[in-house]
Amino acid sequence: MTDVTKCPICGGELIEKKVDKLLRGGNNTAIVQVNALVCQECGEKLYLPETIELFDQIQEKLEAQDLADYTLIGNFYQVA
Ligand SMILES: [Zn+2]
């Protein structure tokens, strides 16, 4: 990814925005607010490499049930 000013999907303009990202690990889910480049045209989101690394770390913690740093904000339900 060398050109981050244009959307790789549609060529639209990218703007930096705070977005909520849902992450899953094991039976746990976390929401994290990060900066992403969001396409004005199609809504495609691009994340910086360090943000993707953060996602990996969070997912590992979720899988390991290492949740002491996180705040419980509610339960997740599956609708069958
Ligand atoms: Zn796009």
Coordinates of N, CA, C and O and ligand atoms in Angstrom, one line a residue:
M1 N 0.9 -1.2 0.0 CA 0.0 0.0 0.0 C 0.9 1.2 0.0 O 1.4 1.7 1.0
T2 N 1.1 1.8 -1.1 CA 2.0 3.0 -1.2 C 1.2 4.2 -1.4 O 1.5 5.3 -0.8
D3 N 0.1 4.2 -2.1 CA -0.7 5.4 -2.4 C -1.9 5.3 -1.4 O -2.8 4.5 -1.7
V4 N -1.9 6.1 -0.4 CA -3.0 6.0 0.6 C -4.0 7.2 0.4 O -4.8 7.5 1.3
T5 N -3.8 8.0 -0.7 CA -4.7 9.1 -0.8 C -5.9 8.8 -1.6 O -6.9 9.5 -1.7
K6 N -5.9 7.6 -2.3 CA -7.0 7.2 -3.1 C -7.5 5.8 -2.7 O -6.7 4.9 -2.3
C7 N -8.8 5.6 -2.8 CA -9.3 4.3 -2.4 C -8.9 3.2 -3.4 O -9.0 3.4 -4.6
P8 N -8.4 2.1 -3.0 CA -7.9 1.0 -3.9 C -9.1 0.3 -4.6 O -8.9 -0.4 -5.6
I9 N -10.3 0.4 -4.1 CA -11.4 -0.2 -4.6 C -12.0 0.6 -5.8 O -12.2 0.1 -6.9
C10 N -12.3 1.9 -5.5 CA -13.0 2.7 -6.5 C -12.3 4.0 -6.9 O -12.7 4.7 -7.7
G11 N -11.1 4.2 -6.2 CA -10.4 5.4 -6.6 C -10.9 6.7 -6.0 O -10.5 7.8 -6.3
G12 N -11.9 6.6 -5.0 CA -12.5 7.7 -4.4 C -11.5 8.4 -3.4 O -10.4 7.8 -3.1
E13 N -11.9 9.5 -2.9 CA -11.0 10.2 -2.0 C -11.1 9.6 -0.6 O -12.2 9.3 -0.1
L14 N -10.0 9.6 0.1 CA -9.9 9.0 1.5 C -9.8 10.2 2.5 O -9.0 11.1 2.3
I15 N -10.6 10.1 3.5 CA -10.4 11.1 4.6 C -10.2 10.3 5.9 O -10.7 9.2 6.1
E16 N -9.4 10.9 6.8 CA -9.1 10.3 8.1 C -10.3 10.5 9.0 O -10.8 11.7 9.2
K17 N -10.7 9.5 9.7 CA -11.9 9.5 10.5 C -11.7 8.6 11.7 O -11.0 7.6 11.6
K18 N -12.3 8.9 12.8 CA -12.4 7.9 13.9 C -13.5 7.0 13.7 O -14.6 7.4 13.4
V19 N -13.2 5.7 13.7 CA -14.2 4.7 13.5 C -14.2 3.7 14.6 O -13.2 3.5 15.3
D20 N -15.4 3.0 14.8 CA -15.5 1.9 15.8 C -15.2 0.6 15.1 O -15.8 0.4 14.0
K21 N -14.3 -0.1 15.6 CA -14.0 -1.4 15.0 C -14.3 -2.5 16.0 O -14.0 -2.5 17.1
L22 N -15.0 -3.5 15.5 CA -15.5 -4.7 16.3 C -14.4 -5.8 16.1 O -14.1 -6.2 15.0
L23 N -13.9 -6.2 17.2 CA -12.9 -7.3 17.2 C -13.4 -8.5 17.9 O -14.0 -8.4 19.0
R24 N -13.1 -9.7 17.4 CA -13.5 -10.9 18.1 C -12.3 -11.8 18.3 O -11.4 -11.9 17.5
G25 N -12.3 -12.4 19.5 CA -11.3 -13.4 19.8 C -11.9 -14.4 20.8 O -12.5 -14.0 21.8
G26 N -11.9 -15.7 20.4 CA -12.6 -16.7 21.2 C -14.1 -16.3 21.3 O -14.7 -16.0 20.2
N27 N -14.7 -16.3 22.5 CA -16.1 -16.0 22.6 C -16.2 -14.5 23.0 O -17.3 -14.0 23.3
N28 N -15.2 -13.7 23.0 CA -15.2 -12.3 23.4 C -15.2 -11.4 22.2 O -14.6 -11.7 21.2
T29 N -15.8 -10.3 22.4 CA -15.9 -9.2 21.4 C -15.5 -7.9 22.1 O -15.9 -7.6 23.2
A30 N -14.8 -7.1 21.4 CA -14.4 -5.8 21.9 C -14.6 -4.7 20.8 O -14.5 -5.0 19.6
I31 N -15.0 -3.5 21.2 CA -15.1 -2.4 20.3 C -13.9 -1.5 20.6 O -13.7 -1.1 21.8
V32 N -13.2 -1.1 19.6 CA -12.1 -0.2 19.8 C -12.3 1.0 18.8 O -12.7 0.8 17.7
Q33 N -12.0 2.2 19.3 CA -12.1 3.4 18.4 C -10.7 3.7 17.9 O -9.8 3.9 18.7
V34 N -10.6 3.7 16.6 CA -9.3 4.0 16.0 C -9.4 5.0 14.8 O -10.5 5.2 14.3
N35 N -8.3 5.5 14.4 CA -8.3 6.3 13.2 C -8.2 5.4 12.0 O -7.4 4.5 12.0
A36 N -9.0 5.7 11.0 CA -8.9 5.0 9.7 C -9.0 6.0 8.6 O -9.5 7.1 8.7
L37 N -8.6 5.5 7.4 CA -8.8 6.3 6.2 C -10.1 5.7 5.6 O -10.2 4.5 5.3
V38 N -11.1 6.6 5.4 CA -12.4 6.1 5.0 C -12.7 6.7 3.6 O -12.5 7.9 3.4
C39 N -13.1 5.8 2.7 CA -13.4 6.3 1.3 C -14.7 7.1 1.3 O -15.7 6.6 1.9
Q40 N -14.7 8.2 0.7 CA -15.9 9.1 0.6 C -16.9 8.5 -0.3 O -18.1 8.7 -0.1
E41 N -16.5 7.7 -1.2 CA -17.4 7.1 -2.3 C -18.0 5.8 -1.8 O -19.2 5.7 -1.8
C42 N -17.2 4.8 -1.4 CA -17.7 3.5 -1.2 C -17.7 3.1 0.3 O -18.2 2.0 0.6
G43 N -17.1 3.9 1.1 CA -17.0 3.6 2.6 C -16.0 2.6 3.0 O -15.9 2.2 4.1
E44 N -15.1 2.2 2.0 CA -14.0 1.3 2.3 C -13.1 1.9 3.4 O -12.8 3.1 3.3
K45 N -12.7 1.1 4.4 CA -11.8 1.6 5.4 C -10.4 1.0 5.3 O -10.3 -0.2 5.1
L46 N -9.5 1.9 5.4 CA -8.1 1.4 5.4 C -7.4 1.8 6.7 O -7.6 2.9 7.2
Y47 N -6.7 0.8 7.2 CA -6.1 1.0 8.5 C -4.5 1.1 8.4 O -4.0 0.4 7.5
L48 N -3.9 1.8 9.2 CA -2.5 1.9 9.3 C -1.9 0.6 9.8 O -2.6 -0.1 10.6
P49 N -0.7 0.2 9.4 CA -0.1 -1.0 9.9 C 0.0 -1.1 11.4 O -0.3 -2.2 11.9
E50 N 0.2 0.0 12.1 CA 0.3 -0.1 13.5 C -1.1 -0.3 14.1 O -1.3 -0.9 15.2
T51 N -2.1 0.2 13.4 CA -3.5 -0.1 13.9 C -3.9 -1.5 13.7 O -4.5 -2.1 14.6
I52 N -3.4 -2.1 12.6 CA -3.7 -3.5 12.4 C -3.0 -4.4 13.4 O -3.5 -5.4 13.9
E53 N -1.8 -3.9 13.8 CA -1.0 -4.6 14.8 C -1.8 -4.6 16.2 O -1.8 -5.5 16.9
L54 N -2.4 -3.4 16.4 CA -3.2 -3.2 17.7 C -4.3 -4.2 17.7 O -4.7 -4.8 18.7
F55 N -5.0 -4.3 16.5 CA -6.1 -5.3 16.4 C -5.7 -6.7 16.7 O -6.4 -7.4 17.5
D56 N -4.5 -7.1 16.2 CA -4.0 -8.4 16.5 C -3.7 -8.6 18.0 O -4.1 -9.6 18.5
Q57 N -3.2 -7.6 18.6 CA -2.9 -7.7 20.1 C -4.2 -7.8 20.8 O -4.3 -8.6 21.8
I58 N -5.2 -7.0 20.5 CA -6.5 -7.1 21.2 C -7.1 -8.4 21.0 O -7.6 -9.0 21.9
Q59 N -7.1 -8.9 19.7 CA -7.7 -10.2 19.5 C -7.0 -11.4 20.2 O -7.7 -12.3 20.7
E60 N -5.7 -11.3 20.4 CA -5.0 -12.2 21.2 C -5.4 -12.2 22.6 O -5.6 -13.2 23.3
K61 N -5.6 -11.0 23.1 CA -6.0 -10.8 24.5 C -7.4 -11.4 24.7 O -7.7 -12.0 25.7
L62 N -8.3 -11.1 23.8 CA -9.6 -11.6 23.9 C -9.6 -13.1 23.9 O -10.4 -13.7 24.7
E63 N -8.8 -13.7 23.0 CA -8.7 -15.2 23.0 C -8.2 -15.8 24.3 O -8.6 -16.8 24.7
A64 N -7.2 -15.0 24.8 CA -6.6 -15.5 26.1 C -7.4 -15.1 27.3 O -6.9 -15.4 28.4
Q65 N -8.5 -14.5 27.1 CA -9.4 -14.0 28.3 C -8.6 -13.0 29.2 O -8.9 -12.9 30.4
D66 N -7.6 -12.3 28.6 CA -6.8 -11.4 29.3 C -7.5 -10.0 29.2 O -7.1 -9.2 28.4
L67 N -8.5 -9.8 30.0 CA -9.5 -8.7 29.8 C -9.4 -7.6 30.9 O -10.2 -6.7 30.9
A68 N -8.4 -7.7 31.7 CA -8.3 -6.8 32.9 C -8.3 -5.3 32.4 O -8.8 -4.4 33.2
D69 N -7.7 -5.0 31.3 CA -7.6 -3.7 30.8 C -8.9 -3.1 30.2 O -9.0 -1.9 29.9
Y70 N -9.8 -4.0 29.9 CA -11.0 -3.6 29.2 C -12.2 -3.4 30.1 O -12.3 -4.0 31.1
T71 N -13.1 -2.5 29.6 CA -14.3 -2.2 30.4 C -15.4 -2.9 29.8 O -15.7 -2.9 28.6
L72 N -16.2 -3.6 30.6 CA -17.4 -4.3 30.2 C -18.5 -3.3 30.0 O -18.8 -2.6 30.9
I73 N -19.0 -3.2 28.7 CA -20.1 -2.3 28.5 C -21.4 -2.9 28.2 O -22.4 -2.3 28.0
G74 N -21.4 -4.2 28.2 CA -22.7 -4.9 27.9 C -22.4 -6.3 27.4 O -21.3 -6.7 27.2
N75 N -23.5 -7.1 27.2 CA -23.4 -8.4 26.8 C -23.7 -8.5 25.3 O -24.5 -7.7 24.8
F76 N -23.1 -9.5 24.7 CA -23.4 -9.7 23.3 C -24.4 -10.9 23.2 O -24.2 -11.9 23.8
Y77 N -25.4 -10.8 22.4 CA -26.4 -11.9 22.2 C -26.4 -12.3 20.7 O -26.3 -11.4 19.8
Q78 N -26.5 -13.5 20.5 CA -26.7 -14.0 19.2 C -28.1 -14.3 18.9 O -28.8 -14.9 19.7
V79 N -28.6 -13.8 17.8 CA -30.0 -14.0 17.4 C -30.1 -15.2 16.4 O -29.5 -15.1 15.3
A80 N -30.7 -16.3 16.9 CA -30.7 -17.5 16.1 C -31.6 -17.4 14.9 O -32.6 -16.6 14.9
Ligands
ZN1 ZN -13.9 3.6 -2.5

